[in-house]
């Protein structure tokens, strides 16, 4: 029953949105339908990308300036696209990435030093503009997201996760804006439902890609 065409799905959202859980559940649901699925994440997904992940997410806020941070995320993605995502799609696999370009667009423009087009330019240079066929944004009320992230990280959140409430509120506003601008690719999914209902909604929103 597998389609001969690989499809590329990304899952996005704020901290504690349940992306990783849903990425796994969606992979299982697609495998049960006969698709071959590659589950991956960003930053990371390749051995060198995972090294960049560690560089980005550990240490103090001052460790990287805004531009270096944006370049490192784009560099991790360039490796990811070249070594893992494109080859998988060419084989006809489905790829599910826990975060991708839209996180770069939502997070690295918040302080106003870079704009959306800068991030898209880096993506063109690094990754040849590869875009997901569908992107899901798991949408959670701010309070729920903050509580879940705190419970998950137990005070040990990463360099970006520990930025303040205003920062994370702007990230979510950016995600909402992208969803409004690109309704065909980007779907907002209510993240505070039972996990199995969220997975059902994801599968439902992929029907058109399964032909
Ligand atoms: P994760 O732990 O949810 O996988 O994400 C790692 C952190 O990196 C999270 O705080 C979001 C952030 N991030 C960016 O700021 N820009 C990006 O391009 C990506 C992929 C993640």
PDB file of N, CA and C in Angstrom, residues 23-59:
ATOM      1  N   UNK A  23       5.250  12.705  17.340  1.00  0.00           N
ATOM      2  CA  UNK A  23       6.065  12.278  16.195  1.00  0.00           C
ATOM      3  C   UNK A  23       6.166  10.745  16.211  1.00  0.00           C
ATOM      4  N   UNK A  24       6.389  10.182  17.406  1.00  0.00           N
ATOM      5  CA  UNK A  24       6.486   8.711  17.520  1.00  0.00           C
ATOM      6  C   UNK A  24       5.147   8.061  17.203  1.00  0.00           C
ATOM      7  N   UNK A  25       4.073   8.626  17.766  1.00  0.00           N
ATOM      8  CA  UNK A  25       2.744   8.028  17.548  1.00  0.00           C
ATOM      9  C   UNK A  25       2.357   8.104  16.074  1.00  0.00           C
ATOM     10  N   UNK A  26       2.691   9.208  15.430  1.00  0.00           N
ATOM     11  CA  UNK A  26       2.358   9.350  14.012  1.00  0.00           C
ATOM     12  C   UNK A  26       3.177   8.361  13.178  1.00  0.00           C
ATOM     13  N   UNK A  27       4.444   8.188  13.537  1.00  0.00           N
ATOM     14  CA  UNK A  27       5.281   7.214  12.810  1.00  0.00           C
ATOM     15  C   UNK A  27       4.650   5.830  12.907  1.00  0.00           C
ATOM     16  N   UNK A  28       4.215   5.445  14.105  1.00  0.00           N
ATOM     17  CA  UNK A  28       3.595   4.118  14.260  1.00  0.00           C
ATOM     18  C   UNK A  28       2.319   4.012  13.439  1.00  0.00           C
ATOM     19  N   UNK A  29       1.507   5.079  13.454  1.00  0.00           N
ATOM     20  CA  UNK A  29       0.240   5.041  12.708  1.00  0.00           C
ATOM     21  C   UNK A  29       0.507   4.895  11.207  1.00  0.00           C
ATOM     22  N   UNK A  30       1.530   5.575  10.720  1.00  0.00           N
ATOM     23  CA  UNK A  30       1.830   5.482   9.278  1.00  0.00           C
ATOM     24  C   UNK A  30       2.427   4.120   8.936  1.00  0.00           C
ATOM     25  N   UNK A  31       3.266   3.598   9.835  1.00  0.00           N
ATOM     26  CA  UNK A  31       3.838   2.261   9.594  1.00  0.00           C
ATOM     27  C   UNK A  31       2.726   1.216   9.538  1.00  0.00           C
ATOM     28  N   UNK A  32       1.732   1.389  10.428  1.00  0.00           N
ATOM     29  CA  UNK A  32       0.606   0.444  10.426  1.00  0.00           C
ATOM     30  C   UNK A  32      -0.161   0.487   9.105  1.00  0.00           C
ATOM     31  N   UNK A  33      -0.063   1.599   8.390  1.00  0.00           N
ATOM     32  CA  UNK A  33      -0.720   1.699   7.078  1.00  0.00           C
ATOM     33  C   UNK A  33       0.197   1.218   5.958  1.00  0.00           C
ATOM     34  N   UNK A  34       1.386   0.758   6.315  1.00  0.00           N
ATOM     35  CA  UNK A  34       2.278   0.177   5.311  1.00  0.00           C
ATOM     36  C   UNK A  34       3.375   1.095   4.797  1.00  0.00           C
ATOM     37  N   UNK A  35       3.467   2.287   5.354  1.00  0.00           N
ATOM     38  CA  UNK A  35       4.514   3.204   4.895  1.00  0.00           C
ATOM     39  C   UNK A  35       5.823   2.945   5.639  1.00  0.00           C
ATOM     40  N   UNK A  36       6.899   3.208   4.942  1.00  0.00           N
ATOM     41  CA  UNK A  36       8.207   3.141   5.581  1.00  0.00           C
ATOM     42  C   UNK A  36       8.523   4.554   6.094  1.00  0.00           C
ATOM     43  N   UNK A  37       8.816   4.663   7.395  1.00  0.00           N
ATOM     44  CA  UNK A  37       8.910   5.993   8.013  1.00  0.00           C
ATOM     45  C   UNK A  37      10.284   6.204   8.651  1.00  0.00           C
ATOM     46  N   UNK A  38      10.830   7.388   8.422  1.00  0.00           N
ATOM     47  CA  UNK A  38      12.063   7.800   9.097  1.00  0.00           C
ATOM     48  C   UNK A  38      11.682   8.911  10.065  1.00  0.00           C
ATOM     49  N   UNK A  39      12.005   8.681  11.338  1.00  0.00           N
ATOM     50  CA  UNK A  39      11.668   9.658  12.378  1.00  0.00           C
ATOM     51  C   UNK A  39      12.954  10.376  12.773  1.00  0.00           C
ATOM     52  N   UNK A  40      12.925  11.706  12.741  1.00  0.00           N
ATOM     53  CA  UNK A  40      14.162  12.428  13.017  1.00  0.00           C
ATOM     54  C   UNK A  40      13.858  13.743  13.735  1.00  0.00           C
ATOM     55  N   UNK A  41      14.881  14.527  14.009  1.00  0.00           N
ATOM     56  CA  UNK A  41      14.627  15.765  14.755  1.00  0.00           C
ATOM     57  C   UNK A  41      15.625  16.847  14.378  1.00  0.00           C
ATOM     58  N   UNK A  42      15.233  18.074  14.736  1.00  0.00           N
ATOM     59  CA  UNK A  42      16.112  19.213  14.551  1.00  0.00           C
ATOM     60  C   UNK A  42      16.137  20.093  15.770  1.00  0.00           C
ATOM     61  N   UNK A  43      17.252  20.708  16.122  1.00  0.00           N
ATOM     62  CA  UNK A  43      18.542  20.467  15.487  1.00  0.00           C
ATOM     63  C   UNK A  43      18.995  19.043  15.755  1.00  0.00           C
ATOM     64  N   UNK A  44      19.740  18.477  14.834  1.00  0.00           N
ATOM     65  CA  UNK A  44      20.231  17.106  15.008  1.00  0.00           C
ATOM     66  C   UNK A  44      19.877  16.257  13.817  1.00  0.00           C
ATOM     67  N   UNK A  45      19.622  14.989  14.058  1.00  0.00           N
ATOM     68  CA  UNK A  45      19.200  14.075  12.994  1.00  0.00           C
ATOM     69  C   UNK A  45      20.335  13.372  12.279  1.00  0.00           C
ATOM     70  N   UNK A  46      21.539  13.966  12.305  1.00  0.00           N
ATOM     71  CA  UNK A  46      22.731  13.292  11.776  1.00  0.00           C
ATOM     72  C   UNK A  46      23.777  13.360  12.884  1.00  0.00           C
ATOM     73  N   UNK A  47      24.874  12.603  12.743  1.00  0.00           N
ATOM     74  CA  UNK A  47      25.847  12.622  13.847  1.00  0.00           C
ATOM     75  C   UNK A  47      26.454  14.017  13.996  1.00  0.00           C
ATOM     76  N   UNK A  48      26.759  14.688  12.875  1.00  0.00           N
ATOM     77  CA  UNK A  48      27.331  16.034  13.019  1.00  0.00           C
ATOM     78  C   UNK A  48      26.265  17.034  13.447  1.00  0.00           C
ATOM     79  N   UNK A  49      25.022  16.819  13.003  1.00  0.00           N
ATOM     80  CA  UNK A  49      23.929  17.692  13.438  1.00  0.00           C
ATOM     81  C   UNK A  49      23.687  17.592  14.943  1.00  0.00           C
ATOM     82  N   UNK A  50      23.868  16.391  15.486  1.00  0.00           N
ATOM     83  CA  UNK A  50      23.682  16.226  16.942  1.00  0.00           C
ATOM     84  C   UNK A  50      24.785  16.969  17.711  1.00  0.00           C
ATOM     85  N   UNK A  51      25.977  17.055  17.110  1.00  0.00           N
ATOM     86  CA  UNK A  51      27.061  17.825  17.759  1.00  0.00           C
ATOM     87  C   UNK A  51      26.682  19.314  17.752  1.00  0.00           C
ATOM     88  N   UNK A  52      26.121  19.772  16.637  1.00  0.00           N
ATOM     89  CA  UNK A  52      25.680  21.180  16.571  1.00  0.00           C
ATOM     90  C   UNK A  52      24.552  21.417  17.575  1.00  0.00           C
ATOM     91  N   UNK A  53      23.663  20.428  17.736  1.00  0.00           N
ATOM     92  CA  UNK A  53      22.572  20.555  18.712  1.00  0.00           C
ATOM     93  C   UNK A  53      23.130  20.828  20.115  1.00  0.00           C
ATOM     94  N   UNK A  54      24.114  20.018  20.473  1.00  0.00           N
ATOM     95  CA  UNK A  54      24.715  20.154  21.797  1.00  0.00           C
ATOM     96  C   UNK A  54      25.351  21.542  21.946  1.00  0.00           C
ATOM     97  N   UNK A  55      26.030  22.002  20.885  1.00  0.00           N
ATOM     98  CA  UNK A  55      26.646  23.338  20.932  1.00  0.00           C
ATOM     99  C   UNK A  55      25.587  24.419  21.127  1.00  0.00           C
ATOM    100  N   UNK A  56      24.455  24.255  20.474  1.00  0.00           N
ATOM    101  CA  UNK A  56      23.407  25.281  20.524  1.00  0.00           C
ATOM    102  C   UNK A  56      22.647  25.303  21.837  1.00  0.00           C
ATOM    103  N   UNK A  57      22.396  24.116  22.370  1.00  0.00           N
ATOM    104  CA  UNK A  57      21.444  24.054  23.492  1.00  0.00           C
ATOM    105  C   UNK A  57      22.100  24.057  24.865  1.00  0.00           C
ATOM    106  N   UNK A  58      23.428  23.891  24.916  1.00  0.00           N
ATOM    107  CA  UNK A  58      24.087  23.913  26.228  1.00  0.00           C
ATOM    108  C   UNK A  58      24.715  25.291  26.461  1.00  0.00           C
ATOM    109  N   UNK A  59      24.992  25.553  27.736  1.00  0.00           N
ATOM    110  CA  UNK A  59      25.713  26.780  28.062  1.00  0.00           C
ATOM    111  C   UNK A  59      24.809  27.973  28.300  1.00  0.00           C
TER     112      UNK A  59
END
